PDB file of C-alpha atoms in Angstrom:
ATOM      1  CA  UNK D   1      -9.755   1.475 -21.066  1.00 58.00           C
ATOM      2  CA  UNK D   2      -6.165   2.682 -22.321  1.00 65.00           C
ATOM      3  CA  UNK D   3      -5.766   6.188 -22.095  1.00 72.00           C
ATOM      4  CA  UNK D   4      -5.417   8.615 -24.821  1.00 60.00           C
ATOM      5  CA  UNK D   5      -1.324   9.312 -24.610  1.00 60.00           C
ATOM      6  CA  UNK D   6       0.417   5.979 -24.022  1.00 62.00           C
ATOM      7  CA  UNK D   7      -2.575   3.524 -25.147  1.00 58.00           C
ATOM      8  CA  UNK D   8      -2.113   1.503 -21.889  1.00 63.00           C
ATOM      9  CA  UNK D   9      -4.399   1.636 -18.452  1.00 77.00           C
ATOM     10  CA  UNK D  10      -1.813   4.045 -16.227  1.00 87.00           C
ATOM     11  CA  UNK D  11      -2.924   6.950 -15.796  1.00 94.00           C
ATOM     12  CA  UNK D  12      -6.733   5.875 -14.615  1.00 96.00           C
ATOM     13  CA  UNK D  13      -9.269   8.853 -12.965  1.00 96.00           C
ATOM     14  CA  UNK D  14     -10.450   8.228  -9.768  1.00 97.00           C
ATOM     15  CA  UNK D  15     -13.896   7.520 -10.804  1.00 97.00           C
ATOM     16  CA  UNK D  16     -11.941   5.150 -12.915  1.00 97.00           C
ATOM     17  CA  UNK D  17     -10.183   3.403 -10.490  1.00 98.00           C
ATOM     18  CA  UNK D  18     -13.281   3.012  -8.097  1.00 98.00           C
ATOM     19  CA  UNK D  19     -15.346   1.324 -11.217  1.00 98.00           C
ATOM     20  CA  UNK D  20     -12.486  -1.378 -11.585  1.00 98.00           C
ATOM     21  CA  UNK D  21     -12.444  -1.791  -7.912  1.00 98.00           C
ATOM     22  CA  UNK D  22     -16.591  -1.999  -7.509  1.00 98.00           C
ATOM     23  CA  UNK D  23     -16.292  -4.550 -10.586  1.00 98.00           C
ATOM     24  CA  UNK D  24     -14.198  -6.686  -8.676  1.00 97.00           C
ATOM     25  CA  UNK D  25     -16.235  -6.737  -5.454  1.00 97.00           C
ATOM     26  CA  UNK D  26     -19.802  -7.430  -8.026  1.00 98.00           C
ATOM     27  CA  UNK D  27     -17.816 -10.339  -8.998  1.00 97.00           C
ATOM     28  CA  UNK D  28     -17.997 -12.008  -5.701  1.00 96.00           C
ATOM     29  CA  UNK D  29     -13.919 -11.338  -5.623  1.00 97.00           C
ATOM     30  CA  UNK D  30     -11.476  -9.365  -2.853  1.00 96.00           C
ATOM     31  CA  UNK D  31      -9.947  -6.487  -4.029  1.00 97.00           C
ATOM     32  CA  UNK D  32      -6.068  -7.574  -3.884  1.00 95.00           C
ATOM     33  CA  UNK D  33      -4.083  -4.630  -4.176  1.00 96.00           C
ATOM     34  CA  UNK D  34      -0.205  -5.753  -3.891  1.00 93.00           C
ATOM     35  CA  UNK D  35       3.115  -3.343  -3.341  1.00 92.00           C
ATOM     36  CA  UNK D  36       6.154  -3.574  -5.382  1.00 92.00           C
ATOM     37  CA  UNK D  37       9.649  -2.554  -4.864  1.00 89.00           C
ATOM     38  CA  UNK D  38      10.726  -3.683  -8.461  1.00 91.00           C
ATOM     39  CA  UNK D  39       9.657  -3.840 -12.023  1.00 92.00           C
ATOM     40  CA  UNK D  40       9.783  -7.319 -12.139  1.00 91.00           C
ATOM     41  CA  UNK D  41       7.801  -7.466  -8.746  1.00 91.00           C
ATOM     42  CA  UNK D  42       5.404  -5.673 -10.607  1.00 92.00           C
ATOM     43  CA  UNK D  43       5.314  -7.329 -13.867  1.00 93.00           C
ATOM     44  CA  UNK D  44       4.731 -10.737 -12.226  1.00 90.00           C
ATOM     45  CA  UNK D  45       1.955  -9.450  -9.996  1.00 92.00           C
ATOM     46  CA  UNK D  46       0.096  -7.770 -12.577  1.00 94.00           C
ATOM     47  CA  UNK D  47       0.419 -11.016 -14.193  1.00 92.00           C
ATOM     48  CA  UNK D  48      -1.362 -12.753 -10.978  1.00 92.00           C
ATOM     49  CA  UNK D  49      -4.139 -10.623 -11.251  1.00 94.00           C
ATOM     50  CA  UNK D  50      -3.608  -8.113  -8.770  1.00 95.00           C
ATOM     51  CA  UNK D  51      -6.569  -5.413  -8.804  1.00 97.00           C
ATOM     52  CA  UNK D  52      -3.792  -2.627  -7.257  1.00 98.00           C
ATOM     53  CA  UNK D  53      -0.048  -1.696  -7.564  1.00 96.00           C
ATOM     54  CA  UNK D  54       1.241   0.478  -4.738  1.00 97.00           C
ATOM     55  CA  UNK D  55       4.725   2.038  -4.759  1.00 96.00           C
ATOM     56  CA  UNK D  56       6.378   2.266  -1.340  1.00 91.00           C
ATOM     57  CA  UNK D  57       9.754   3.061  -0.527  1.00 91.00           C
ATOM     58  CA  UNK D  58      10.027   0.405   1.758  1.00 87.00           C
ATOM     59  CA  UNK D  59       9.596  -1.898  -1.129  1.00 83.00           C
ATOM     60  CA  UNK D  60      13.675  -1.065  -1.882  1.00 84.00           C
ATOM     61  CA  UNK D  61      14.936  -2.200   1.487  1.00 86.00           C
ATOM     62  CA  UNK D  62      12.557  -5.278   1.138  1.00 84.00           C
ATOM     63  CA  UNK D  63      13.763  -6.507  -1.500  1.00 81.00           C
ATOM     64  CA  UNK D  64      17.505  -5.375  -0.675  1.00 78.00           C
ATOM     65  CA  UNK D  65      17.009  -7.811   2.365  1.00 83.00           C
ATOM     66  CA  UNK D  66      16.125  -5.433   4.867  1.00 84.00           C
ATOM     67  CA  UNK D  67      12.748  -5.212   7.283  1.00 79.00           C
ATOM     68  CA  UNK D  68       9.884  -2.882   5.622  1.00 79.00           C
ATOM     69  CA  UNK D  69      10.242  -0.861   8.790  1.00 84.00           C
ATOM     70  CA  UNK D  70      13.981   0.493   7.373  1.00 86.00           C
ATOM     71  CA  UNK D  71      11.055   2.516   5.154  1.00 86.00           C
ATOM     72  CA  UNK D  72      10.231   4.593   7.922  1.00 84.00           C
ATOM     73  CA  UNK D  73      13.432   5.871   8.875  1.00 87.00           C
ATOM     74  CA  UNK D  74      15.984   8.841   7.840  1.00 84.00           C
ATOM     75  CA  UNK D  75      17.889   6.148   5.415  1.00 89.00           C
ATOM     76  CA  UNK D  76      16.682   8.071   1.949  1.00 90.00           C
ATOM     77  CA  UNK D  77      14.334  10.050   0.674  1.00 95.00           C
ATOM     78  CA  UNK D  78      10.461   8.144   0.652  1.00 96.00           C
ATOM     79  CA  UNK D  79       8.945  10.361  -1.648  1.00 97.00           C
ATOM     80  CA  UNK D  80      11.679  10.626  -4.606  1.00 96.00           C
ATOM     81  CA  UNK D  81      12.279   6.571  -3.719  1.00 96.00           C
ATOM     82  CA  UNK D  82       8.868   6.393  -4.538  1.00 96.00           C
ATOM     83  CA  UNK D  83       9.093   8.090  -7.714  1.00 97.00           C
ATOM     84  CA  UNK D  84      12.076   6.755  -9.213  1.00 96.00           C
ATOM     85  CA  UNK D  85      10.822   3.136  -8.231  1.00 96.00           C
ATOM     86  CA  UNK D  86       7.521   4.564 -10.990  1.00 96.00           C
ATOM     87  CA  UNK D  87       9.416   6.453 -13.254  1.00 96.00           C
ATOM     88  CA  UNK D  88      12.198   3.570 -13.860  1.00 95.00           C
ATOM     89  CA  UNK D  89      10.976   0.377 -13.168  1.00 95.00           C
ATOM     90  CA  UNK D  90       7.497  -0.200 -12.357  1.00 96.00           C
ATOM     91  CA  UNK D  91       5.408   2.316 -15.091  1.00 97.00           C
ATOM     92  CA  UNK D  92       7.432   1.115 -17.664  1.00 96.00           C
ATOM     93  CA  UNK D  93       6.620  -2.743 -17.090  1.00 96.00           C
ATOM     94  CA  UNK D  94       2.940  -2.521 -15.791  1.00 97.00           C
ATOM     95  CA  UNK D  95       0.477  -2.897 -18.638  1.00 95.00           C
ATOM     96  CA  UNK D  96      -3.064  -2.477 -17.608  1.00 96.00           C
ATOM     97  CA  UNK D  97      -3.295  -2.257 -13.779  1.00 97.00           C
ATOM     98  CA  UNK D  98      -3.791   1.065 -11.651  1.00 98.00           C
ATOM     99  CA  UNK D  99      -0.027   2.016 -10.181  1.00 98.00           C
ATOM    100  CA  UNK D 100      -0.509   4.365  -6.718  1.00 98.00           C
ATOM    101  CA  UNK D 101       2.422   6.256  -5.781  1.00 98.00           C
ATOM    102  CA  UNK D 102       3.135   5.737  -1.654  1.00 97.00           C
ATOM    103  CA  UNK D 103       3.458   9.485  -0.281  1.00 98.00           C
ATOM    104  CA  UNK D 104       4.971  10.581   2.945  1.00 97.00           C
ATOM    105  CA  UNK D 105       3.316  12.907   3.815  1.00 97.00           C
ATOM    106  CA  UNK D 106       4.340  15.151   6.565  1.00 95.00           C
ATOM    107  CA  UNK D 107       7.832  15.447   4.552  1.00 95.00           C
ATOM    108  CA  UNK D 108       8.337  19.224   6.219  1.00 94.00           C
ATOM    109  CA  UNK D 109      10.800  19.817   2.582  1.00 94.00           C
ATOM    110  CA  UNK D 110       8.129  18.908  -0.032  1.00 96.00           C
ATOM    111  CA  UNK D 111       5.222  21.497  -0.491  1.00 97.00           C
ATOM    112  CA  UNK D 112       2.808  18.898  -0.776  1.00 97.00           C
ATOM    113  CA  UNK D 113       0.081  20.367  -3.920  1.00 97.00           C
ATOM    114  CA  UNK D 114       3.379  20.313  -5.956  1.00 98.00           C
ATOM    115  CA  UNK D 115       4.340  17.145  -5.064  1.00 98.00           C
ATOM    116  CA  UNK D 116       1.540  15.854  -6.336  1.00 98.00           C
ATOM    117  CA  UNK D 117       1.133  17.049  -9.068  1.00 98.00           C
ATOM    118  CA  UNK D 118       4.329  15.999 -10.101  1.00 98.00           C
ATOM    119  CA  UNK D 119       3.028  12.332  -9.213  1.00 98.00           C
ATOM    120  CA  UNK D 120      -0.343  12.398 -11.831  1.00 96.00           C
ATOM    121  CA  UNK D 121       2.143  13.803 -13.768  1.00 96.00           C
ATOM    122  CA  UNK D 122       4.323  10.826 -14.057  1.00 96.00           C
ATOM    123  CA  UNK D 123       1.102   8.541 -14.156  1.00 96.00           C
ATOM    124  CA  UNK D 124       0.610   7.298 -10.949  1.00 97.00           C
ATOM    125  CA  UNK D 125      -3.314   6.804 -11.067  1.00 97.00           C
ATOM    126  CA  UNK D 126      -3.739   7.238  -7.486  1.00 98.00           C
ATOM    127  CA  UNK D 127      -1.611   7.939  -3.982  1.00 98.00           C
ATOM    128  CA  UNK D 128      -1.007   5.705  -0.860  1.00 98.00           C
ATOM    129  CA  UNK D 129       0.198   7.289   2.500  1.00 98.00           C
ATOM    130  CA  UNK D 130       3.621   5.319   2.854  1.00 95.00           C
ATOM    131  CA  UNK D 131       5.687   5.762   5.067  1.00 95.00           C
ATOM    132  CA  UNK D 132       2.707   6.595   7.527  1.00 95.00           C
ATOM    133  CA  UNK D 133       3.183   7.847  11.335  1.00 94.00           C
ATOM    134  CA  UNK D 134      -0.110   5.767  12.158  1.00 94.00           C
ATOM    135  CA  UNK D 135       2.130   3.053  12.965  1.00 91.00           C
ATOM    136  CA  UNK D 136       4.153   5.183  15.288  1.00 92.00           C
ATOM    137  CA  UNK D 137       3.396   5.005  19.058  1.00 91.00           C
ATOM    138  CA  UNK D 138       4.374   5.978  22.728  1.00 93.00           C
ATOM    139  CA  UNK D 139       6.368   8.680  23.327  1.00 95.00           C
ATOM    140  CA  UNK D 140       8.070   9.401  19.641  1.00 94.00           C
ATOM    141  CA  UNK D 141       4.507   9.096  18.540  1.00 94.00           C
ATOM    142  CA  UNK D 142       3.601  12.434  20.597  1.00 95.00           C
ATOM    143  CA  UNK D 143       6.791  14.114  19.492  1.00 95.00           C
ATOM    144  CA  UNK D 144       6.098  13.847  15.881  1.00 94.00           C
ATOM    145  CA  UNK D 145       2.391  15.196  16.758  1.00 94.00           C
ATOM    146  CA  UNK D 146       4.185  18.372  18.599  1.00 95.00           C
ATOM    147  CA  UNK D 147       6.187  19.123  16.215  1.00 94.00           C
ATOM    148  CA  UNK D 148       4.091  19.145  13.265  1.00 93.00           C
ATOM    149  CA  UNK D 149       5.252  16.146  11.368  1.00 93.00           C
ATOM    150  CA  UNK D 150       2.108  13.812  12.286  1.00 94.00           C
ATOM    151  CA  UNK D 151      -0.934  12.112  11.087  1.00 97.00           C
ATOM    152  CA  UNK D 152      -2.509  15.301  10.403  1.00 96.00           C
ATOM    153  CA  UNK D 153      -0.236  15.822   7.939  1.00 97.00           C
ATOM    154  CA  UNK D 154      -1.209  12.535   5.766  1.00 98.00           C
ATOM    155  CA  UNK D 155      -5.038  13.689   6.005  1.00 98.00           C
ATOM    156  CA  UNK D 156      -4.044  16.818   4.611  1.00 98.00           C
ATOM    157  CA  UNK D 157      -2.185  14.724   2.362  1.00 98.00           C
ATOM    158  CA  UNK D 158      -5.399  13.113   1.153  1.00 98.00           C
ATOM    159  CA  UNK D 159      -7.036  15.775   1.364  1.00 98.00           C
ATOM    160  CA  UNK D 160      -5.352  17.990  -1.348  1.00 98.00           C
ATOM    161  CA  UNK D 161      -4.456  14.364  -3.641  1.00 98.00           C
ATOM    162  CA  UNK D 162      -9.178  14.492  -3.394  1.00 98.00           C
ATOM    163  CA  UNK D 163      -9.048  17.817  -5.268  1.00 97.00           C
ATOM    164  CA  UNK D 164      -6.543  16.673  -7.963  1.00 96.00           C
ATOM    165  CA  UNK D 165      -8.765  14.340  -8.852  1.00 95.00           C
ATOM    166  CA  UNK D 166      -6.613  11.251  -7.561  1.00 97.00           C
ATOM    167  CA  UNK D 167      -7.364   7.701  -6.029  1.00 98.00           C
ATOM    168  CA  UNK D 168      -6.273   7.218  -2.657  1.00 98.00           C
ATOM    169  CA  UNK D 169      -5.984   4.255  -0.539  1.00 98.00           C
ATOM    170  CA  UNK D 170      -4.705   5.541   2.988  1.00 98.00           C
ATOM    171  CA  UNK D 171      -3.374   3.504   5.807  1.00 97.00           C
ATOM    172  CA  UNK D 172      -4.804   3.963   9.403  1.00 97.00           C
ATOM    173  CA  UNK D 173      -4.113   2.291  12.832  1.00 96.00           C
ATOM    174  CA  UNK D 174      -7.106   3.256  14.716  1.00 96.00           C
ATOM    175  CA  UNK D 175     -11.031   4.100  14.542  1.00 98.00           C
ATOM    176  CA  UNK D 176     -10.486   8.095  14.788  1.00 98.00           C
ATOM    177  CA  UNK D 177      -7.824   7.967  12.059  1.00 98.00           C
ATOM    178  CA  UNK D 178     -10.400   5.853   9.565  1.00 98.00           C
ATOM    179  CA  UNK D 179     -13.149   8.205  10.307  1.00 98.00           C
ATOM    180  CA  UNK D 180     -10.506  11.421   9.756  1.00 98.00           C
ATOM    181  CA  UNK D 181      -9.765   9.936   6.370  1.00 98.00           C
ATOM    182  CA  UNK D 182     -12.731   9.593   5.028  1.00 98.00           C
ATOM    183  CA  UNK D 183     -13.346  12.837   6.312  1.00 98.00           C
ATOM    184  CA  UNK D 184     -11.728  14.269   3.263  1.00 98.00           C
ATOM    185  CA  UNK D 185     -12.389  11.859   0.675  1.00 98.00           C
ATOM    186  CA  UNK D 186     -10.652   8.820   1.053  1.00 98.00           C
ATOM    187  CA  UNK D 187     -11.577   6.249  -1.373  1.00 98.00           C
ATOM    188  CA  UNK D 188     -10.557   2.553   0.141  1.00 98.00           C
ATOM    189  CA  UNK D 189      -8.892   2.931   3.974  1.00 98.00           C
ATOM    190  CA  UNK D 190      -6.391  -0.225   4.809  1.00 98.00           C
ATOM    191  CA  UNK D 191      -6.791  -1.568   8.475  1.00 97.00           C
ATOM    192  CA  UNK D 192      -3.387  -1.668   9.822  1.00 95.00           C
ATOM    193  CA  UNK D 193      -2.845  -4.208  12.026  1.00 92.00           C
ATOM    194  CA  UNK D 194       1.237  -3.935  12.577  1.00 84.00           C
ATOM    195  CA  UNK D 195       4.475  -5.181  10.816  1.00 73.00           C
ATOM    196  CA  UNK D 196       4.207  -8.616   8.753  1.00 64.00           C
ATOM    197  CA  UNK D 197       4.396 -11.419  10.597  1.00 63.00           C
ATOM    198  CA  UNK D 198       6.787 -14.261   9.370  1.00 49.00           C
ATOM    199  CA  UNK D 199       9.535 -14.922   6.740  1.00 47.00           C
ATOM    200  CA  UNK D 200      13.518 -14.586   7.400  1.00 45.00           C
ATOM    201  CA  UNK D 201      13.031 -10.508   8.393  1.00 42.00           C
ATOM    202  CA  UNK D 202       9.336 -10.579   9.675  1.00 47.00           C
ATOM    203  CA  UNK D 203       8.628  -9.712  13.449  1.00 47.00           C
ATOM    204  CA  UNK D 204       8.107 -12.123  16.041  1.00 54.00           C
ATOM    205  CA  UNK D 205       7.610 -10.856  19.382  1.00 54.00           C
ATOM    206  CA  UNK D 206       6.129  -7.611  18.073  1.00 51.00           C
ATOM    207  CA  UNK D 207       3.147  -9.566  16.259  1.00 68.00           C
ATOM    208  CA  UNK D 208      -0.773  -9.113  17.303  1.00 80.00           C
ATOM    209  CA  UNK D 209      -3.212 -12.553  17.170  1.00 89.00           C
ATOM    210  CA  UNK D 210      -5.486 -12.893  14.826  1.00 93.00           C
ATOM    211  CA  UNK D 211      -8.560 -12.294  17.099  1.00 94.00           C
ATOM    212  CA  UNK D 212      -7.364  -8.645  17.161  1.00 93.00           C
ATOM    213  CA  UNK D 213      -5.819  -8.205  13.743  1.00 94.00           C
ATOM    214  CA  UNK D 214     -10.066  -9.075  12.815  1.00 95.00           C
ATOM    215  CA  UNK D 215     -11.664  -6.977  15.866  1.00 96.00           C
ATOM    216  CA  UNK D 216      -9.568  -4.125  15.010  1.00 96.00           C
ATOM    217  CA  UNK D 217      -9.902  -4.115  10.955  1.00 97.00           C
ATOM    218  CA  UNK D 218     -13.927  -4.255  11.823  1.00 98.00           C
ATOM    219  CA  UNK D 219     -13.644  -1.216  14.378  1.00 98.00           C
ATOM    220  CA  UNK D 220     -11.722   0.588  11.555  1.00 98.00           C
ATOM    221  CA  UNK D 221     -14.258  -0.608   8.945  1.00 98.00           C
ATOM    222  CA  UNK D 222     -17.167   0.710  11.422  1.00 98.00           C
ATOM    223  CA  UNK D 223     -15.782   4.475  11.927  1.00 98.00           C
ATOM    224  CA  UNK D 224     -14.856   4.668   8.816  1.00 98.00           C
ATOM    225  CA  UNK D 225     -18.489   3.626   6.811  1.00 98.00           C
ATOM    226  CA  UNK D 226     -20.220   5.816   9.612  1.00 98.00           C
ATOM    227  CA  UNK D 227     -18.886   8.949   7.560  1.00 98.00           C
ATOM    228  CA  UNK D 228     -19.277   7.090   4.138  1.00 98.00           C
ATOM    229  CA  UNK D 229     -20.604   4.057   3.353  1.00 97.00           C
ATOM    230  CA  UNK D 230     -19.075   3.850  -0.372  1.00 98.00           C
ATOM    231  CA  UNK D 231     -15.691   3.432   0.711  1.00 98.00           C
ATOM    232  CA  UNK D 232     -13.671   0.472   0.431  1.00 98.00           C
ATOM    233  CA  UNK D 233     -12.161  -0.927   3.174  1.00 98.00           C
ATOM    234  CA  UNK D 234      -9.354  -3.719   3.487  1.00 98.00           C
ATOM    235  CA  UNK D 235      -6.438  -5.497   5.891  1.00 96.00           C
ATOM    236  CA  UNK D 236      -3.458  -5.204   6.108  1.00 93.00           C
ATOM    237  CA  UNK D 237      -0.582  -6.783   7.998  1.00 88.00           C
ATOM    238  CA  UNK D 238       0.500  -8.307  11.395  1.00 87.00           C
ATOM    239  CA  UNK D 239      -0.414 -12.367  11.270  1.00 89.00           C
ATOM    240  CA  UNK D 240      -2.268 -11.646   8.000  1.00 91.00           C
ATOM    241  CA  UNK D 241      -0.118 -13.387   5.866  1.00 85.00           C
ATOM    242  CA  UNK D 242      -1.161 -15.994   3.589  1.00 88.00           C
ATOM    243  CA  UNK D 243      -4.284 -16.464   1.447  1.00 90.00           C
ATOM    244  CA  UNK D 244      -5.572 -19.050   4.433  1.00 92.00           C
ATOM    245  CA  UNK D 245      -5.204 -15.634   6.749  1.00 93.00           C
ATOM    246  CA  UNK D 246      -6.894 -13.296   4.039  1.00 93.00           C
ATOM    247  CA  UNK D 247      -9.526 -15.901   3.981  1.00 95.00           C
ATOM    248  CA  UNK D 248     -10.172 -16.415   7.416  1.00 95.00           C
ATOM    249  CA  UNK D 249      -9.926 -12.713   8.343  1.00 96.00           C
ATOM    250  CA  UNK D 250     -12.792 -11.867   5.301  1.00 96.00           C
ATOM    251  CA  UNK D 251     -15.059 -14.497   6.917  1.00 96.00           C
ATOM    252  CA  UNK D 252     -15.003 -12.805  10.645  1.00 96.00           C
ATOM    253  CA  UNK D 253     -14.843  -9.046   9.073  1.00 97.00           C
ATOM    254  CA  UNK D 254     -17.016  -7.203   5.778  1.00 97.00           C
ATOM    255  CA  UNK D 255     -14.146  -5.821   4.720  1.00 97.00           C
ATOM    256  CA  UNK D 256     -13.449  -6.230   0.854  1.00 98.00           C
ATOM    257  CA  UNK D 257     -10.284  -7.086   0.514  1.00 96.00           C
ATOM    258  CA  UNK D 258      -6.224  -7.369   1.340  1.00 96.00           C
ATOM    259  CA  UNK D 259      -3.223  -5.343   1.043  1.00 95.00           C
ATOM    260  CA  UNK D 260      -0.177  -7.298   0.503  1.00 90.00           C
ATOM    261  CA  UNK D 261       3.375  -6.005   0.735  1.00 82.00           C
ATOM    262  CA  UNK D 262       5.907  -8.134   2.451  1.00 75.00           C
ATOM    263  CA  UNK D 263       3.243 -11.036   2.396  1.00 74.00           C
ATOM    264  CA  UNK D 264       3.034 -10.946  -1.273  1.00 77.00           C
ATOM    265  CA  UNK D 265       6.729  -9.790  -2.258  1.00 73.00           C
ATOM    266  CA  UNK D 266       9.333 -10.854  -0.173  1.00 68.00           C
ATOM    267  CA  UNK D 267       7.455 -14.306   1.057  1.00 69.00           C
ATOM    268  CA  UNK D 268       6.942 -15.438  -2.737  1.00 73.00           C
ATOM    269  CA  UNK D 269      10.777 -14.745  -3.603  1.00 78.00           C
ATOM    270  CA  UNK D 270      12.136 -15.827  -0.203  1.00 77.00           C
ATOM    271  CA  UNK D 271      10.579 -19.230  -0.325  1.00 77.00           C
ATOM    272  CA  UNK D 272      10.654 -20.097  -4.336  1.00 85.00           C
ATOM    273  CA  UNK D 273      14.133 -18.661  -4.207  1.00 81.00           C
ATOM    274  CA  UNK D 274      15.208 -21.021  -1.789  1.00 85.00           C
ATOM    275  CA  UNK D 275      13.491 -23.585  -3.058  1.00 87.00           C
ATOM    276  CA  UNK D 276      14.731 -23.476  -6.696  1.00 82.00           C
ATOM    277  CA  UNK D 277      18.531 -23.074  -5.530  1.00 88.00           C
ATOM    278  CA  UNK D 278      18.097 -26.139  -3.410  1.00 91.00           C
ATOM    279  CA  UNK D 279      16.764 -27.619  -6.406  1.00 91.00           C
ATOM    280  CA  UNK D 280      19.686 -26.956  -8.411  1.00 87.00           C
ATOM    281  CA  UNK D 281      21.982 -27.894  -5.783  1.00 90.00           C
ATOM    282  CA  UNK D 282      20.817 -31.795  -6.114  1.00 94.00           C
ATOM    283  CA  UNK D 283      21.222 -31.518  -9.568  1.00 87.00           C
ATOM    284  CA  UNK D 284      24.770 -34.647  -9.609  1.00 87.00           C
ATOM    285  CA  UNK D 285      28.155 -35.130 -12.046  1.00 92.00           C
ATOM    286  CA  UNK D 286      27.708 -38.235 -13.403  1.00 87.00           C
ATOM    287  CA  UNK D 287      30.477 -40.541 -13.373  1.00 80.00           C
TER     288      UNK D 287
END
């Protein structure tokens, strides 16, 4: 249903975004939520179907040729990458599908309640908790913790973006950290399973097999349903890749669904890029 103001879908409720999302899973479908670091990222995968569009600031450096990881480092500002990513390119382009905002969350310069409500303001319809130190082990890992710039501060995070009202779909790494989100109100938590897997700026030696990208999406699944059952649960990264991987990782787990980022993004441009220059390249003179 458009909205009253602009007469297109952005901003939805939460309640609004869940009924799209339960509609899609009635249908026998996975929920495919997608990220985008470009309006015409976003145009395109709107156009595919996608059920979600999630902002991340590593979606610049993805598509500037640079690993996703570059998101999680001092190289710019996440949260007003984030926003200017919305504000510019992607809300302008995106006709009818829910746009979440990624949030970083322990950002010690942003007082977070303001933050977002400057992002329902600009018509995200939901928030995402990108860059995310759940992906952050060893000893930095326990530094970050110490020093107050750690998971806790995405669940506080979520918590707050629960009382505004707004969607979230959170990232988590482990069972604790699924059953902490939904703790305060997470609506969909994303198993993640490590960096993408594959392409010209995917890891290689880093990656995880597939038997424990689907062991440790259902342990997340698990904690997280044993606080609330009604919350929708999906994969994300490491060897899931393709749509064969989505597949085969769906069959072996009951999670609903996929969250694609690099997988969806870079690979498509990477490969039909190529393939279309190459293409052209044949093309003769003739004599």
């Amino acid at each position: 249903m458009p909205n009253q103001w602009t007469g297109k879908g952005n901003p939805y409720t939460k309640q609004e975004v869940r009924a799209r999302l339960q509609k899609t899973i009635d249908e026998g479908k996975a929920i495919i939520a997608a990220g985008a670091g470009t309006g015409i990222s976003a145009k395109f995968i709107e156009k595919g179907g996608a059920d979600l569009i999630i902002i991340y600031n590593s979606g610049r450096f993805r598509m500037a040729g640079h690993g996703s990881t570059a998101g999680l480092m001092g190289y710019g500002d996440a949260n007003a990458v984030a926003m200017e990513i919305g504000e510019f390119e992607v809300l302008p382009v995106v006709e009818e599908v829910p746009v979440i905002c990624g949030v970083h969350g322990s950002d010690p310069r942003r007082r977070m309640w303001h933050h977002l409500l400057k992002v329902k303001e600009m018509g995200f319809s939901g928030v995402n908790n990108f860059p995310t130190h759940c992906i952050v082990d060893g000893h930095f890992r326990q530094v970050l913790e110490e020093t107050g710039m750690g998971f806790a501060k995405e669940v506080e995070m979520i918590r707050l973006a629960t009382m505004m009202d707004l969607f979230s779909i959170v990232y988590v790494s482990t069972p604790e950290e699924s059953r902490q989100m939904a703790e305060v109100g997470a609506d969909a938590i994303v198993a993640h399973v490590g960096t993408t897997v594959g392409g010209s700026i995917g890891v290689t030696g880093a990656a995880v097999s597939m038997d424990y990208a689907a062991e440790r999406t259902q342990q997340i699944a698990d904690a997280g349903r044993e606080v609330n059952p009604d919350i929708f649960f999906l994969t994300h990264g490491g060897p899931v890749n393709t749509p064969g991987d989505v597949r085969h990782i769906l069959s072996r787990t009951n999670v609903h669904g996929f969250v694609g980022a690099s997988s969806l993004e870079r690979m498509g441009i990477e490969q039909s890029l190529t393939d279309l220059t190459r293409d052209f390249k044949s093309i003769t003179l003739q004599k």
